[in-house]
mmCIF file with all atom_site columns, C-alpha atoms in Angstrom:
data_model
loop_
_atom_site.group_PDB
_atom_site.id
_atom_site.type_symbol
_atom_site.label_atom_id
_atom_site.label_alt_id
_atom_site.label_comp_id
_atom_site.label_asym_id
_atom_site.label_entity_id
_atom_site.label_seq_id
_atom_site.pdbx_PDB_ins_code
_atom_site.Cartn_x
_atom_site.Cartn_y
_atom_site.Cartn_z
_atom_site.occupancy
_atom_site.B_iso_or_equiv
_atom_site.pdbx_formal_charge
_atom_site.auth_seq_id
_atom_site.auth_comp_id
_atom_site.auth_asym_id
_atom_site.auth_atom_id
_atom_site.pdbx_PDB_model_num
ATOM 1   C CA . UNK A 1 1   ? -33.253 -3.006  -11.397 1.00 54.00 ? 1   UNK A CA 1
ATOM 2   C CA . UNK A 1 2   ? -34.495 -6.621  -10.458 1.00 61.00 ? 2   UNK A CA 1
ATOM 3   C CA . UNK A 1 3   ? -32.708 -8.808  -12.012 1.00 64.00 ? 3   UNK A CA 1
ATOM 4   C CA . UNK A 1 4   ? -35.113 -12.120 -12.816 1.00 75.00 ? 4   UNK A CA 1
ATOM 5   C CA . UNK A 1 5   ? -31.960 -14.488 -14.030 1.00 86.00 ? 5   UNK A CA 1
ATOM 6   C CA . UNK A 1 6   ? -28.466 -14.340 -13.906 1.00 79.00 ? 6   UNK A CA 1
ATOM 7   C CA . UNK A 1 7   ? -26.357 -14.961 -17.004 1.00 76.00 ? 7   UNK A CA 1
ATOM 8   C CA . UNK A 1 8   ? -22.501 -15.796 -16.990 1.00 76.00 ? 8   UNK A CA 1
ATOM 9   C CA . UNK A 1 9   ? -20.220 -14.971 -19.439 1.00 80.00 ? 9   UNK A CA 1
ATOM 10  C CA . UNK A 1 10  ? -19.186 -18.067 -21.117 1.00 80.00 ? 10  UNK A CA 1
ATOM 11  C CA . UNK A 1 11  ? -15.232 -18.238 -21.685 1.00 83.00 ? 11  UNK A CA 1
ATOM 12  C CA . UNK A 1 12  ? -14.315 -15.590 -19.140 1.00 81.00 ? 12  UNK A CA 1
ATOM 13  C CA . UNK A 1 13  ? -12.737 -17.107 -15.960 1.00 82.00 ? 13  UNK A CA 1
ATOM 14  C CA . UNK A 1 14  ? -11.810 -15.294 -12.702 1.00 82.00 ? 14  UNK A CA 1
ATOM 15  C CA . UNK A 1 15  ? -8.919  -17.010 -10.212 1.00 83.00 ? 15  UNK A CA 1
ATOM 16  C CA . UNK A 1 16  ? -8.115  -16.002 -6.763  1.00 82.00 ? 16  UNK A CA 1
ATOM 17  C CA . UNK A 1 17  ? -4.691  -14.075 -5.532  1.00 84.00 ? 17  UNK A CA 1
ATOM 18  C CA . UNK A 1 18  ? -3.572  -13.965 -2.077  1.00 83.00 ? 18  UNK A CA 1
ATOM 19  C CA . UNK A 1 19  ? -4.958  -10.940 -1.518  1.00 82.00 ? 19  UNK A CA 1
ATOM 20  C CA . UNK A 1 20  ? -8.486  -12.041 -2.993  1.00 80.00 ? 20  UNK A CA 1
ATOM 21  C CA . UNK A 1 21  ? -8.509  -14.804 -0.707  1.00 78.00 ? 21  UNK A CA 1
ATOM 22  C CA . UNK A 1 22  ? -9.074  -13.476 2.673   1.00 77.00 ? 22  UNK A CA 1
ATOM 23  C CA . UNK A 1 23  ? -11.386 -10.468 1.836   1.00 77.00 ? 23  UNK A CA 1
ATOM 24  C CA . UNK A 1 24  ? -14.692 -10.784 3.724   1.00 78.00 ? 24  UNK A CA 1
ATOM 25  C CA . UNK A 1 25  ? -17.775 -9.871  1.803   1.00 75.00 ? 25  UNK A CA 1
ATOM 26  C CA . UNK A 1 26  ? -22.034 -9.916  2.766   1.00 73.00 ? 26  UNK A CA 1
ATOM 27  C CA . UNK A 1 27  ? -24.989 -9.466  1.481   1.00 72.00 ? 27  UNK A CA 1
ATOM 28  C CA . UNK A 1 28  ? -25.391 -6.184  0.474   1.00 75.00 ? 28  UNK A CA 1
ATOM 29  C CA . UNK A 1 29  ? -21.041 -6.018  -0.571  1.00 76.00 ? 29  UNK A CA 1
ATOM 30  C CA . UNK A 1 30  ? -20.151 -8.872  -2.732  1.00 77.00 ? 30  UNK A CA 1
ATOM 31  C CA . UNK A 1 31  ? -19.326 -7.225  -6.204  1.00 78.00 ? 31  UNK A CA 1
ATOM 32  C CA . UNK A 1 32  ? -15.083 -7.489  -6.853  1.00 80.00 ? 32  UNK A CA 1
ATOM 33  C CA . UNK A 1 33  ? -14.706 -5.535  -9.844  1.00 82.00 ? 33  UNK A CA 1
ATOM 34  C CA . UNK A 1 34  ? -17.305 -4.024  -12.405 1.00 86.00 ? 34  UNK A CA 1
ATOM 35  C CA . UNK A 1 35  ? -15.947 -5.461  -15.669 1.00 88.00 ? 35  UNK A CA 1
ATOM 36  C CA . UNK A 1 36  ? -16.749 -3.301  -19.077 1.00 90.00 ? 36  UNK A CA 1
ATOM 37  C CA . UNK A 1 37  ? -15.772 -4.961  -22.377 1.00 90.00 ? 37  UNK A CA 1
ATOM 38  C CA . UNK A 1 38  ? -16.171 -2.988  -25.539 1.00 92.00 ? 38  UNK A CA 1
ATOM 39  C CA . UNK A 1 39  ? -16.673 -6.585  -28.313 1.00 92.00 ? 39  UNK A CA 1
ATOM 40  C CA . UNK A 1 40  ? -15.268 -5.164  -31.109 1.00 94.00 ? 40  UNK A CA 1
ATOM 41  C CA . UNK A 1 41  ? -11.880 -4.056  -29.882 1.00 93.00 ? 41  UNK A CA 1
ATOM 42  C CA . UNK A 1 42  ? -11.685 -6.831  -27.623 1.00 91.00 ? 42  UNK A CA 1
ATOM 43  C CA . UNK A 1 43  ? -12.330 -9.604  -30.578 1.00 90.00 ? 43  UNK A CA 1
ATOM 44  C CA . UNK A 1 44  ? -10.176 -7.568  -32.591 1.00 91.00 ? 44  UNK A CA 1
ATOM 45  C CA . UNK A 1 45  ? -7.102  -7.626  -29.837 1.00 89.00 ? 45  UNK A CA 1
ATOM 46  C CA . UNK A 1 46  ? -7.418  -11.410 -28.814 1.00 88.00 ? 46  UNK A CA 1
ATOM 47  C CA . UNK A 1 47  ? -7.571  -11.823 -32.583 1.00 88.00 ? 47  UNK A CA 1
ATOM 48  C CA . UNK A 1 48  ? -4.752  -10.277 -33.694 1.00 88.00 ? 48  UNK A CA 1
ATOM 49  C CA . UNK A 1 49  ? -2.833  -12.412 -30.920 1.00 84.00 ? 49  UNK A CA 1
ATOM 50  C CA . UNK A 1 50  ? -0.036  -14.972 -32.760 1.00 79.00 ? 50  UNK A CA 1
ATOM 51  C CA . UNK A 1 51  ? -0.059  -17.735 -30.512 1.00 75.00 ? 51  UNK A CA 1
ATOM 52  C CA . UNK A 1 52  ? -1.476  -20.679 -30.870 1.00 76.00 ? 52  UNK A CA 1
ATOM 53  C CA . UNK A 1 53  ? -2.903  -20.712 -27.092 1.00 78.00 ? 53  UNK A CA 1
ATOM 54  C CA . UNK A 1 54  ? -6.898  -20.221 -27.075 1.00 83.00 ? 54  UNK A CA 1
ATOM 55  C CA . UNK A 1 55  ? -5.896  -19.005 -23.699 1.00 86.00 ? 55  UNK A CA 1
ATOM 56  C CA . UNK A 1 56  ? -5.245  -15.427 -22.707 1.00 86.00 ? 56  UNK A CA 1
ATOM 57  C CA . UNK A 1 57  ? -4.237  -14.490 -19.134 1.00 87.00 ? 57  UNK A CA 1
ATOM 58  C CA . UNK A 1 58  ? -4.645  -10.964 -18.018 1.00 89.00 ? 58  UNK A CA 1
ATOM 59  C CA . UNK A 1 59  ? -3.671  -10.377 -14.254 1.00 90.00 ? 59  UNK A CA 1
ATOM 60  C CA . UNK A 1 60  ? -5.752  -7.432  -12.634 1.00 89.00 ? 60  UNK A CA 1
ATOM 61  C CA . UNK A 1 61  ? -3.221  -4.381  -11.380 1.00 89.00 ? 61  UNK A CA 1
ATOM 62  C CA . UNK A 1 62  ? -3.547  -0.917  -9.798  1.00 86.00 ? 62  UNK A CA 1
ATOM 63  C CA . UNK A 1 63  ? -1.764  2.120   -11.160 1.00 87.00 ? 63  UNK A CA 1
ATOM 64  C CA . UNK A 1 64  ? 0.157   4.623   -8.606  1.00 88.00 ? 64  UNK A CA 1
ATOM 65  C CA . UNK A 1 65  ? -2.922  6.760   -9.708  1.00 88.00 ? 65  UNK A CA 1
ATOM 66  C CA . UNK A 1 66  ? -5.005  3.961   -7.894  1.00 85.00 ? 66  UNK A CA 1
ATOM 67  C CA . UNK A 1 67  ? -7.025  3.031   -11.209 1.00 85.00 ? 67  UNK A CA 1
ATOM 68  C CA . UNK A 1 68  ? -7.653  -0.581  -12.171 1.00 86.00 ? 68  UNK A CA 1
ATOM 69  C CA . UNK A 1 69  ? -6.365  -1.950  -15.782 1.00 87.00 ? 69  UNK A CA 1
ATOM 70  C CA . UNK A 1 70  ? -5.529  -5.527  -17.144 1.00 89.00 ? 70  UNK A CA 1
ATOM 71  C CA . UNK A 1 71  ? -2.179  -6.074  -18.217 1.00 90.00 ? 71  UNK A CA 1
ATOM 72  C CA . UNK A 1 72  ? -1.701  -9.236  -20.841 1.00 89.00 ? 72  UNK A CA 1
ATOM 73  C CA . UNK A 1 73  ? 0.763   -11.704 -18.131 1.00 88.00 ? 73  UNK A CA 1
ATOM 74  C CA . UNK A 1 74  ? 2.793   -13.356 -21.245 1.00 84.00 ? 74  UNK A CA 1
ATOM 75  C CA . UNK A 1 75  ? 4.453   -15.944 -18.626 1.00 84.00 ? 75  UNK A CA 1
ATOM 76  C CA . UNK A 1 76  ? 5.646   -18.850 -20.162 1.00 80.00 ? 76  UNK A CA 1
ATOM 77  C CA . UNK A 1 77  ? 7.787   -21.506 -17.878 1.00 80.00 ? 77  UNK A CA 1
ATOM 78  C CA . UNK A 1 78  ? 11.745  -21.973 -18.964 1.00 78.00 ? 78  UNK A CA 1
ATOM 79  C CA . UNK A 1 79  ? 12.526  -25.566 -20.385 1.00 74.00 ? 79  UNK A CA 1
ATOM 80  C CA . UNK A 1 80  ? 15.198  -25.369 -19.620 1.00 63.00 ? 80  UNK A CA 1
ATOM 81  C CA . UNK A 1 81  ? 16.067  -25.638 -15.995 1.00 54.00 ? 81  UNK A CA 1
ATOM 82  C CA . UNK A 1 82  ? 19.657  -23.542 -16.278 1.00 50.00 ? 82  UNK A CA 1
ATOM 83  C CA . UNK A 1 83  ? 18.185  -20.264 -18.288 1.00 50.00 ? 83  UNK A CA 1
ATOM 84  C CA . UNK A 1 84  ? 15.840  -17.829 -17.596 1.00 49.00 ? 84  UNK A CA 1
ATOM 85  C CA . UNK A 1 85  ? 13.227  -17.479 -20.405 1.00 51.00 ? 85  UNK A CA 1
ATOM 86  C CA . UNK A 1 86  ? 11.995  -13.957 -19.766 1.00 53.00 ? 86  UNK A CA 1
ATOM 87  C CA . UNK A 1 87  ? 8.887   -11.749 -20.889 1.00 55.00 ? 87  UNK A CA 1
ATOM 88  C CA . UNK A 1 88  ? 10.123  -11.222 -24.746 1.00 54.00 ? 88  UNK A CA 1
ATOM 89  C CA . UNK A 1 89  ? 10.380  -14.877 -25.479 1.00 56.00 ? 89  UNK A CA 1
ATOM 90  C CA . UNK A 1 90  ? 14.524  -14.819 -25.429 1.00 56.00 ? 90  UNK A CA 1
ATOM 91  C CA . UNK A 1 91  ? 17.141  -17.084 -23.442 1.00 57.00 ? 91  UNK A CA 1
ATOM 92  C CA . UNK A 1 92  ? 19.517  -14.063 -22.320 1.00 57.00 ? 92  UNK A CA 1
ATOM 93  C CA . UNK A 1 93  ? 19.949  -14.235 -18.647 1.00 56.00 ? 93  UNK A CA 1
ATOM 94  C CA . UNK A 1 94  ? 17.144  -12.228 -16.453 1.00 58.00 ? 94  UNK A CA 1
ATOM 95  C CA . UNK A 1 95  ? 18.111  -10.534 -13.651 1.00 58.00 ? 95  UNK A CA 1
ATOM 96  C CA . UNK A 1 96  ? 16.477  -13.193 -10.923 1.00 63.00 ? 96  UNK A CA 1
ATOM 97  C CA . UNK A 1 97  ? 18.656  -16.336 -12.779 1.00 70.00 ? 97  UNK A CA 1
ATOM 98  C CA . UNK A 1 98  ? 21.871  -13.975 -13.054 1.00 71.00 ? 98  UNK A CA 1
ATOM 99  C CA . UNK A 1 99  ? 21.172  -13.526 -8.971  1.00 72.00 ? 99  UNK A CA 1
ATOM 100 C CA . UNK A 1 100 ? 20.675  -16.786 -8.183  1.00 77.00 ? 100 UNK A CA 1
ATOM 101 C CA . UNK A 1 101 ? 23.891  -18.027 -10.577 1.00 78.00 ? 101 UNK A CA 1
ATOM 102 C CA . UNK A 1 102 ? 25.795  -15.286 -8.622  1.00 79.00 ? 102 UNK A CA 1
ATOM 103 C CA . UNK A 1 103 ? 24.713  -16.880 -5.227  1.00 79.00 ? 103 UNK A CA 1
ATOM 104 C CA . UNK A 1 104 ? 25.112  -20.411 -6.014  1.00 82.00 ? 104 UNK A CA 1
ATOM 105 C CA . UNK A 1 105 ? 29.170  -19.194 -7.013  1.00 83.00 ? 105 UNK A CA 1
ATOM 106 C CA . UNK A 1 106 ? 29.321  -17.031 -3.905  1.00 83.00 ? 106 UNK A CA 1
ATOM 107 C CA . UNK A 1 107 ? 28.549  -20.473 -1.793  1.00 83.00 ? 107 UNK A CA 1
ATOM 108 C CA . UNK A 1 108 ? 30.412  -22.578 -3.679  1.00 82.00 ? 108 UNK A CA 1
ATOM 109 C CA . UNK A 1 109 ? 33.155  -20.679 -2.936  1.00 82.00 ? 109 UNK A CA 1
ATOM 110 C CA . UNK A 1 110 ? 32.345  -20.633 0.703   1.00 80.00 ? 110 UNK A CA 1
ATOM 111 C CA . UNK A 1 111 ? 32.493  -24.244 0.842   1.00 79.00 ? 111 UNK A CA 1
ATOM 112 C CA . UNK A 1 112 ? 36.293  -24.063 -0.392  1.00 76.00 ? 112 UNK A CA 1
ATOM 113 C CA . UNK A 1 113 ? 37.103  -21.372 1.693   1.00 76.00 ? 113 UNK A CA 1
ATOM 114 C CA . UNK A 1 114 ? 36.039  -24.005 4.514   1.00 74.00 ? 114 UNK A CA 1
ATOM 115 C CA . UNK A 1 115 ? 37.870  -26.540 3.117   1.00 72.00 ? 115 UNK A CA 1
ATOM 116 C CA . UNK A 1 116 ? 40.817  -25.200 1.411   1.00 65.00 ? 116 UNK A CA 1
ATOM 117 C CA . UNK A 1 117 ? 42.387  -24.944 4.935   1.00 59.00 ? 117 UNK A CA 1
ATOM 118 C CA . UNK A 1 118 ? 42.408  -29.048 5.017   1.00 57.00 ? 118 UNK A CA 1
ATOM 119 C CA . UNK A 1 119 ? 43.007  -29.281 1.450   1.00 56.00 ? 119 UNK A CA 1
ATOM 120 C CA . UNK A 1 120 ? 45.698  -27.086 -1.405  1.00 56.00 ? 120 UNK A CA 1
ATOM 121 C CA . UNK A 1 121 ? 43.455  -27.426 -4.287  1.00 56.00 ? 121 UNK A CA 1
ATOM 122 C CA . UNK A 1 122 ? 42.547  -25.160 -7.108  1.00 60.00 ? 122 UNK A CA 1
ATOM 123 C CA . UNK A 1 123 ? 38.680  -23.529 -6.278  1.00 58.00 ? 123 UNK A CA 1
ATOM 124 C CA . UNK A 1 124 ? 36.263  -25.198 -8.259  1.00 57.00 ? 124 UNK A CA 1
ATOM 125 C CA . UNK A 1 125 ? 34.882  -22.110 -9.991  1.00 54.00 ? 125 UNK A CA 1
#
């Protein structure tokens, strides 16, 4: 099948990842993915999203069985530096922020241990 004119899909954008940056292509093998869109289903899904954002970001991942799938990326930058905002949107501590808090406390404790030989103050934690 010969293509006379290229038609680009408006509103669909792709970004590189570390994995795709170094993929080499040639004249015969240059297609990274083939995407099939069931228009009615996709339109219904996008219209059902209750957010004010015009964008829906999708990460293409590979399952354990080897099939590719798209997962909606719901990451939002945190607004407060002391608390990570988890994927459900509430402000409970996530595991990464708990590890960071533990790490910071451990560092403070180590610094206090080093300085306590010359001082007899209460620990700062």
